[in-house]
Amino acid sequence: TFDKFLNREIHVPGKDFCDMSKAFGTPFEDWSIVNCMLPTKYHTPFANNIYEKLCSCIARQLFSNLEMTKDYDQLLNKRPGKTDAVFPWHQDMGYWPSAKVLGVKETSTCTFSLAVDDSTEKNGCLRYVVGSHLDKTLRPHKPLGE
């Protein structure tokens, strides 16, 4: 299924299918980080898979006092040999609408990541900074290279 998205056999319209490292309108063959938003929306047989079920179970255990729901899903592919296929250190919350915009008081979230290929320090595995969740301040986000 992943290859069908990456080979564009499953149609994902507009900005839901883009390169996260380049401007919109960049030719597909020049993309470095393929970003497919909402793959379960565009390929419904992929929805409610075992991974989603496990993530839901874990979220309920972490936040037993809240009703957690899936906000969105995303498929990312860093193309091999692309030196600009980099995600800078960031806090996910910096990319989400504020509680005021969402019209809610509670913004507790869980982010889950599943690597379908080997994930190593050499190829850019996901890393967490121990204790970084304790400071409730959202740090400034800057474009890569600044």
PDB file of C-alpha atoms in Angstrom:
ATOM      1  CA  THR A   1       0.000   0.000   0.000  1.00  0.00           C
ATOM      2  CA  PHE A   2       2.811   2.438   0.842  1.00  0.00           C
ATOM      3  CA  ASP A   3       4.381   1.929  -2.581  1.00  0.00           C
ATOM      4  CA  LYS A   4       1.026   2.642  -4.257  1.00  0.00           C
ATOM      5  CA  PHE A   5       0.924   6.036  -2.555  1.00  0.00           C
ATOM      6  CA  LEU A   6       4.566   6.766  -3.401  1.00  0.00           C
ATOM      7  CA  ASN A   7       4.127   5.635  -7.018  1.00  0.00           C
ATOM      8  CA  ARG A   8       0.977   7.790  -7.238  1.00  0.00           C
ATOM      9  CA  GLU A   9      -1.257   4.822  -8.026  1.00  0.00           C
ATOM     10  CA  ILE A  10      -3.545   5.994  -5.203  1.00  0.00           C
ATOM     11  CA  HIS A  11      -4.653   9.536  -6.016  1.00  0.00           C
ATOM     12  CA  VAL A  12      -4.211  12.125  -3.271  1.00  0.00           C
ATOM     13  CA  PRO A  13      -5.300  15.598  -4.402  1.00  0.00           C
ATOM     14  CA  GLY A  14      -3.773  19.031  -3.956  1.00  0.00           C
ATOM     15  CA  LYS A  15      -1.633  19.931  -0.979  1.00  0.00           C
ATOM     16  CA  ASP A  16      -2.449  16.633   0.758  1.00  0.00           C
ATOM     17  CA  PHE A  17       0.327  15.190  -1.441  1.00  0.00           C
ATOM     18  CA  CYS A  18       3.433  17.363  -1.477  1.00  0.00           C
ATOM     19  CA  ASP A  19       7.122  17.663  -0.696  1.00  0.00           C
ATOM     20  CA  MET A  20       7.754  18.878   2.871  1.00  0.00           C
ATOM     21  CA  SER A  21      11.204  20.237   1.966  1.00  0.00           C
ATOM     22  CA  LYS A  22      10.360  22.297  -1.114  1.00  0.00           C
ATOM     23  CA  ALA A  23       7.856  24.822  -2.441  1.00  0.00           C
ATOM     24  CA  PHE A  24       4.478  23.661  -3.729  1.00  0.00           C
ATOM     25  CA  GLY A  25       4.634  23.112  -7.462  1.00  0.00           C
ATOM     26  CA  THR A  26       8.065  21.437  -7.401  1.00  0.00           C
ATOM     27  CA  PRO A  27       8.055  18.604  -9.989  1.00  0.00           C
ATOM     28  CA  PHE A  28       7.484  15.206  -8.347  1.00  0.00           C
ATOM     29  CA  GLU A  29      10.823  13.791  -9.567  1.00  0.00           C
ATOM     30  CA  ASP A  30      12.624  16.540  -7.583  1.00  0.00           C
ATOM     31  CA  TRP A  31      10.869  15.831  -4.291  1.00  0.00           C
ATOM     32  CA  SER A  32      12.954  14.857  -1.252  1.00  0.00           C
ATOM     33  CA  ILE A  33      10.345  14.270   1.473  1.00  0.00           C
ATOM     34  CA  VAL A  34       7.099  12.830   0.133  1.00  0.00           C
ATOM     35  CA  ASN A  35       4.240  13.870   2.413  1.00  0.00           C
ATOM     36  CA  CYS A  36       0.874  12.177   2.054  1.00  0.00           C
ATOM     37  CA  MET A  37      -1.725  13.587   4.424  1.00  0.00           C
ATOM     38  CA  LEU A  38      -4.648  11.402   5.443  1.00  0.00           C
ATOM     39  CA  PRO A  39      -3.752   8.164   3.629  1.00  0.00           C
ATOM     40  CA  THR A  40      -6.668   6.370   5.325  1.00  0.00           C
ATOM     41  CA  LYS A  41      -9.043   8.928   3.792  1.00  0.00           C
ATOM     42  CA  TYR A  42      -7.747   8.301   0.288  1.00  0.00           C
ATOM     43  CA  HIS A  43      -7.394   4.521   0.658  1.00  0.00           C
ATOM     44  CA  THR A  44     -10.213   3.482   2.986  1.00  0.00           C
ATOM     45  CA  PRO A  45      -9.192  -0.212   3.233  1.00  0.00           C
ATOM     46  CA  PHE A  46      -6.126   1.094   5.060  1.00  0.00           C
ATOM     47  CA  ALA A  47      -8.294   2.653   7.803  1.00  0.00           C
ATOM     48  CA  ASN A  48      -8.738   1.084  11.243  1.00  0.00           C
ATOM     49  CA  ASN A  49      -5.673  -1.105  10.791  1.00  0.00           C
ATOM     50  CA  ILE A  50      -3.990  -2.894  13.690  1.00  0.00           C
ATOM     51  CA  TYR A  51      -1.506  -0.042  14.201  1.00  0.00           C
ATOM     52  CA  GLU A  52      -4.329   2.494  14.597  1.00  0.00           C
ATOM     53  CA  LYS A  53      -6.067   0.186  17.054  1.00  0.00           C
ATOM     54  CA  LEU A  54      -2.900  -0.226  19.137  1.00  0.00           C
ATOM     55  CA  CYS A  55      -2.270   3.541  19.153  1.00  0.00           C
ATOM     56  CA  SER A  56      -5.829   4.159  20.308  1.00  0.00           C
ATOM     57  CA  CYS A  57      -5.395   1.655  23.124  1.00  0.00           C
ATOM     58  CA  ILE A  58      -2.134   3.283  24.255  1.00  0.00           C
ATOM     59  CA  ALA A  59      -3.660   6.784  24.135  1.00  0.00           C
ATOM     60  CA  ARG A  60      -6.556   5.608  26.331  1.00  0.00           C
ATOM     61  CA  GLN A  61      -4.060   4.205  28.828  1.00  0.00           C
ATOM     62  CA  LEU A  62      -1.991   7.409  28.894  1.00  0.00           C
ATOM     63  CA  PHE A  63      -5.021   9.703  29.137  1.00  0.00           C
ATOM     64  CA  SER A  64      -7.680   7.587  30.825  1.00  0.00           C
ATOM     65  CA  ASN A  65      -9.539  10.727  31.927  1.00  0.00           C
ATOM     66  CA  LEU A  66      -9.857  12.093  28.356  1.00  0.00           C
ATOM     67  CA  GLU A  67     -11.671  10.916  25.270  1.00  0.00           C
ATOM     68  CA  MET A  68      -8.811  10.817  22.771  1.00  0.00           C
ATOM     69  CA  THR A  69      -9.608  10.590  19.052  1.00  0.00           C
ATOM     70  CA  LYS A  70      -7.444  10.320  15.964  1.00  0.00           C
ATOM     71  CA  ASP A  71      -6.966  13.752  14.443  1.00  0.00           C
ATOM     72  CA  TYR A  72      -5.100  12.788  11.314  1.00  0.00           C
ATOM     73  CA  ASP A  73      -2.676  10.313   9.813  1.00  0.00           C
ATOM     74  CA  GLN A  74       0.291  10.949   7.608  1.00  0.00           C
ATOM     75  CA  LEU A  75       2.698   8.985   5.426  1.00  0.00           C
ATOM     76  CA  LEU A  76       6.205  10.424   5.080  1.00  0.00           C
ATOM     77  CA  ASN A  77       8.954   9.117   2.841  1.00  0.00           C
ATOM     78  CA  LYS A  78      12.482  10.480   2.868  1.00  0.00           C
ATOM     79  CA  ARG A  79      13.832   9.671  -0.567  1.00  0.00           C
ATOM     80  CA  PRO A  80      17.298   8.097  -0.589  1.00  0.00           C
ATOM     81  CA  GLY A  81      20.274  10.239  -1.449  1.00  0.00           C
ATOM     82  CA  LYS A  82      18.463  13.524  -0.828  1.00  0.00           C
ATOM     83  CA  THR A  83      20.589  15.628   1.516  1.00  0.00           C
ATOM     84  CA  ASP A  84      17.743  18.102   2.090  1.00  0.00           C
ATOM     85  CA  ALA A  85      15.396  15.355   3.366  1.00  0.00           C
ATOM     86  CA  VAL A  86      15.734  16.643   6.924  1.00  0.00           C
ATOM     87  CA  PHE A  87      13.272  17.331   9.707  1.00  0.00           C
ATOM     88  CA  PRO A  88      14.726  19.835  12.154  1.00  0.00           C
ATOM     89  CA  TRP A  89      14.200  19.354  15.889  1.00  0.00           C
ATOM     90  CA  HIS A  90      10.712  20.577  16.719  1.00  0.00           C
ATOM     91  CA  GLN A  91       7.704  20.260  18.988  1.00  0.00           C
ATOM     92  CA  ASP A  92       4.679  18.937  17.094  1.00  0.00           C
ATOM     93  CA  MET A  93       2.391  21.305  18.994  1.00  0.00           C
ATOM     94  CA  GLY A  94       4.055  24.215  17.161  1.00  0.00           C
ATOM     95  CA  TYR A  95       2.294  23.091  13.982  1.00  0.00           C
ATOM     96  CA  TRP A  96      -1.183  22.586  15.438  1.00  0.00           C
ATOM     97  CA  PRO A  97      -3.927  25.160  15.956  1.00  0.00           C
ATOM     98  CA  SER A  98      -4.201  26.639  19.445  1.00  0.00           C
ATOM     99  CA  ALA A  99      -6.858  25.610  21.945  1.00  0.00           C
ATOM    100  CA  LYS A 100      -8.592  28.935  21.262  1.00  0.00           C
ATOM    101  CA  VAL A 101      -8.712  28.293  17.503  1.00  0.00           C
ATOM    102  CA  LEU A 102      -9.986  24.763  18.082  1.00  0.00           C
ATOM    103  CA  GLY A 103     -12.554  25.952  20.613  1.00  0.00           C
ATOM    104  CA  VAL A 104     -11.377  23.547  23.308  1.00  0.00           C
ATOM    105  CA  LYS A 105      -9.742  23.806  26.719  1.00  0.00           C
ATOM    106  CA  GLU A 106      -7.712  20.580  26.594  1.00  0.00           C
ATOM    107  CA  THR A 107      -4.982  20.079  23.989  1.00  0.00           C
ATOM    108  CA  SER A 108      -3.303  16.925  25.302  1.00  0.00           C
ATOM    109  CA  THR A 109      -2.037  14.900  22.379  1.00  0.00           C
ATOM    110  CA  CYS A 110      -0.262  11.680  21.548  1.00  0.00           C
ATOM    111  CA  THR A 111       1.896  11.372  18.465  1.00  0.00           C
ATOM    112  CA  PHE A 112       2.728   7.876  17.243  1.00  0.00           C
ATOM    113  CA  SER A 113       5.309   6.995  14.631  1.00  0.00           C
ATOM    114  CA  LEU A 114       5.825   3.716  12.814  1.00  0.00           C
ATOM    115  CA  ALA A 115       8.926   3.204  10.681  1.00  0.00           C
ATOM    116  CA  VAL A 116       8.323   0.742   7.846  1.00  0.00           C
ATOM    117  CA  ASP A 117      12.034   0.650   6.976  1.00  0.00           C
ATOM    118  CA  ASP A 118      15.022   0.271   9.257  1.00  0.00           C
ATOM    119  CA  SER A 119      15.396   3.412  11.339  1.00  0.00           C
ATOM    120  CA  THR A 120      18.943   4.217  12.421  1.00  0.00           C
ATOM    121  CA  GLU A 121      20.873   7.278  13.565  1.00  0.00           C
ATOM    122  CA  LYS A 122      22.715   7.200  10.229  1.00  0.00           C
ATOM    123  CA  ASN A 123      19.527   7.421   8.136  1.00  0.00           C
ATOM    124  CA  GLY A 124      17.791   9.870  10.460  1.00  0.00           C
ATOM    125  CA  CYS A 125      15.722   8.001  13.011  1.00  0.00           C
ATOM    126  CA  LEU A 126      13.184   9.739  15.195  1.00  0.00           C
ATOM    127  CA  ARG A 127      14.630  10.815  18.533  1.00  0.00           C
ATOM    128  CA  TYR A 128      13.141  12.300  21.673  1.00  0.00           C
ATOM    129  CA  VAL A 129      14.828  14.600  24.149  1.00  0.00           C
ATOM    130  CA  VAL A 130      14.444  13.113  27.625  1.00  0.00           C
ATOM    131  CA  GLY A 131      12.419  15.445  29.844  1.00  0.00           C
ATOM    132  CA  SER A 132      11.556  17.850  27.011  1.00  0.00           C
ATOM    133  CA  HIS A 133       7.852  17.398  27.759  1.00  0.00           C
ATOM    134  CA  LEU A 134       8.233  18.835  31.264  1.00  0.00           C
ATOM    135  CA  ASP A 135       8.653  22.456  30.139  1.00  0.00           C
ATOM    136  CA  LYS A 136       5.199  23.614  29.068  1.00  0.00           C
ATOM    137  CA  THR A 137       6.666  26.452  26.970  1.00  0.00           C
ATOM    138  CA  LEU A 138       6.437  26.137  23.203  1.00  0.00           C
ATOM    139  CA  ARG A 139       9.872  26.932  21.807  1.00  0.00           C
ATOM    140  CA  PRO A 140      10.207  29.090  18.656  1.00  0.00           C
ATOM    141  CA  HIS A 141      10.301  27.201  15.367  1.00  0.00           C
ATOM    142  CA  LYS A 142      12.737  28.313  12.695  1.00  0.00           C
ATOM    143  CA  PRO A 143      13.239  27.207   9.091  1.00  0.00           C
ATOM    144  CA  LEU A 144      16.163  24.834   8.585  1.00  0.00           C
ATOM    145  CA  GLY A 145      19.440  26.704   8.149  1.00  0.00           C
ATOM    146  CA  GLU A 146      18.572  29.711  10.312  1.00  0.00           C
TER     147      GLU A 146
END
